[in-house]
């Protein structure tokens, strides 16, 4: 155990977050996401929700303030303007936890999968709410 480190941040996840550089991206996904087969390393966090993992990650990782879209979620199929419960929760967490809060942007479903395939890692959670997926771009620490 470490002081001031959220216990949701497993040794493997802490290693990945520390190894990431400025501009690298990480996915926090729900239980339905194809995390194991989409490409990058998949870290399992089945006992946590996506919101819990997001809050834990943002407690140690800054979002990139040099891009307009450091936080991306998947659009609802057939209703791209809808804001699912999980996404509304993500926005609240970003507003309260991120060092530089930002508005979440969205990507069409297959564009989201393509972007996720090129990320540094995926954290697959036990999140059961639909559309509980978010991509974060790492910023810099000054």
Coordinates of C-alpha atoms in Angstrom, one line a residue:
X1 CA 0.0 0.0 0.0
X2 CA 1.0 3.6 -0.6
X3 CA -0.1 6.8 1.0
X4 CA -2.3 9.1 -1.1
X5 CA -2.7 6.6 -3.9
X6 CA -6.2 5.3 -4.6
X7 CA -6.1 1.5 -4.0
X8 CA -8.1 1.1 -7.3
X9 CA -4.8 1.9 -9.0
X10 CA -3.2 -1.5 -9.1
X11 CA 0.6 -2.0 -9.5
X12 CA 0.0 -2.8 -13.2
X13 CA -2.1 0.3 -13.8
X14 CA 0.3 2.5 -11.9
X15 CA 3.1 1.2 -14.1
X16 CA 1.2 1.9 -17.3
X17 CA 0.2 5.4 -16.2
X18 CA 3.8 6.2 -15.3
X19 CA 5.2 4.8 -18.5
X20 CA 2.8 6.8 -20.7
X21 CA 4.2 10.0 -22.2
X22 CA 2.6 13.3 -23.1
X23 CA -0.1 12.7 -25.7
X24 CA -0.4 9.0 -25.1
X25 CA -4.0 7.8 -24.6
X26 CA -5.6 5.2 -22.3
X27 CA -9.1 3.7 -22.5
X28 CA -11.4 3.1 -19.5
X29 CA -14.0 0.7 -20.7
X30 CA -17.2 -0.9 -19.6
X31 CA -17.7 -4.7 -19.2
X32 CA -19.1 -5.1 -22.8
X33 CA -16.1 -3.4 -24.5
X34 CA -13.9 -5.8 -26.6
X35 CA -10.9 -4.9 -24.5
X36 CA -8.9 -8.1 -24.7
X37 CA -9.1 -8.3 -28.5
X38 CA -8.9 -4.8 -29.8
X39 CA -5.1 -4.4 -29.6
X40 CA -3.2 -2.7 -26.7
X41 CA -2.6 -4.3 -23.4
X42 CA -5.7 -4.8 -21.4
X43 CA -5.7 -4.3 -17.6
X44 CA -8.6 -5.9 -15.8
X45 CA -10.5 -3.9 -13.1
X46 CA -13.6 -6.1 -13.0
X47 CA -14.4 -5.1 -9.4
X48 CA -14.6 -1.4 -10.1
X49 CA -16.9 0.8 -12.2
X50 CA -15.6 3.0 -15.0
X51 CA -16.4 6.1 -12.9
X52 CA -14.3 4.8 -10.0
X53 CA -11.4 4.1 -12.3
X54 CA -11.7 7.5 -14.0
X55 CA -11.6 9.3 -10.7
X56 CA -8.6 7.3 -9.5
X57 CA -6.7 7.9 -12.8
X58 CA -7.4 11.6 -12.7
X59 CA -6.1 11.8 -9.2
X60 CA -2.6 11.1 -10.6
X61 CA -2.7 11.9 -14.3
X62 CA -3.2 15.3 -15.9
X63 CA -5.3 15.6 -19.1
X64 CA -3.7 17.1 -22.1
X65 CA -4.5 20.9 -22.2
X66 CA -2.9 21.4 -25.7
X67 CA -5.7 19.6 -27.6
X68 CA -9.4 20.3 -27.9
X69 CA -10.4 16.7 -27.1
X70 CA -8.4 15.1 -24.2
X71 CA -11.5 13.1 -23.2
X72 CA -13.6 11.2 -25.7
X73 CA -16.6 8.9 -25.4
X74 CA -18.6 6.8 -27.8
X75 CA -21.7 8.3 -29.4
X76 CA -25.0 6.5 -28.8
X77 CA -25.8 4.5 -31.9
X78 CA -28.7 6.1 -33.7
X79 CA -28.8 9.1 -31.3
X80 CA -25.4 10.9 -31.4
X81 CA -26.6 13.8 -29.3
X82 CA -27.7 11.6 -26.4
X83 CA -25.8 11.8 -23.1
X84 CA -25.8 8.4 -21.4
X85 CA -25.8 8.2 -17.6
X86 CA -22.2 7.0 -17.5
X87 CA -21.0 9.9 -19.7
X88 CA -22.9 12.4 -17.5
X89 CA -21.1 10.9 -14.5
X90 CA -17.7 11.1 -16.4
X91 CA -18.3 14.8 -17.0
X92 CA -19.0 15.4 -13.4
X93 CA -15.9 13.6 -12.3
X94 CA -13.7 15.5 -14.8
X95 CA -15.2 18.8 -13.6
X96 CA -14.5 17.9 -10.0
X97 CA -11.2 16.0 -10.3
X98 CA -9.2 17.0 -13.4
X99 CA -6.5 19.7 -12.8
X100 CA -7.9 21.4 -16.0
X101 CA -11.5 20.4 -16.5
X102 CA -12.6 19.9 -20.1
X103 CA -15.8 19.1 -22.0
X104 CA -16.0 15.5 -23.1
X105 CA -16.2 15.1 -26.9
X106 CA -17.7 12.1 -28.7
X107 CA -16.7 9.8 -31.5
X108 CA -18.9 7.5 -33.7
X109 CA -18.8 3.9 -32.4
X110 CA -16.4 2.4 -35.0
X111 CA -14.2 5.5 -34.9
X112 CA -14.0 5.1 -31.2
X113 CA -13.0 1.4 -31.6
X114 CA -10.3 2.5 -34.1
X115 CA -8.9 5.2 -31.8
X116 CA -9.0 2.7 -28.9
X117 CA -6.9 0.2 -30.9
X118 CA -4.1 2.7 -31.1
X119 CA -4.0 3.6 -27.4
X120 CA -1.3 2.8 -24.9
X121 CA -3.6 0.5 -22.8
X122 CA -7.2 -0.4 -22.0
X123 CA -8.5 -0.7 -18.5
X124 CA -11.6 -3.0 -18.7
X125 CA -13.8 -2.4 -15.7
X126 CA -16.9 -4.1 -14.4
X127 CA -19.0 -1.1 -15.5
X128 CA -22.5 -2.3 -16.5
X129 CA -24.0 1.0 -17.7
X130 CA -24.1 1.2 -21.5
X131 CA -21.6 3.5 -23.2
X132 CA -19.4 3.5 -20.1
X133 CA -16.2 4.0 -22.2
X134 CA -13.8 6.9 -22.3
X135 CA -10.4 7.7 -23.9
X136 CA -8.1 10.0 -22.0
X137 CA -5.1 11.8 -23.4
X138 CA -2.2 12.3 -20.9
X139 CA -1.0 15.8 -20.4
X140 CA 2.2 17.2 -18.9
X141 CA 3.2 18.0 -15.3
X142 CA 4.9 21.3 -14.9

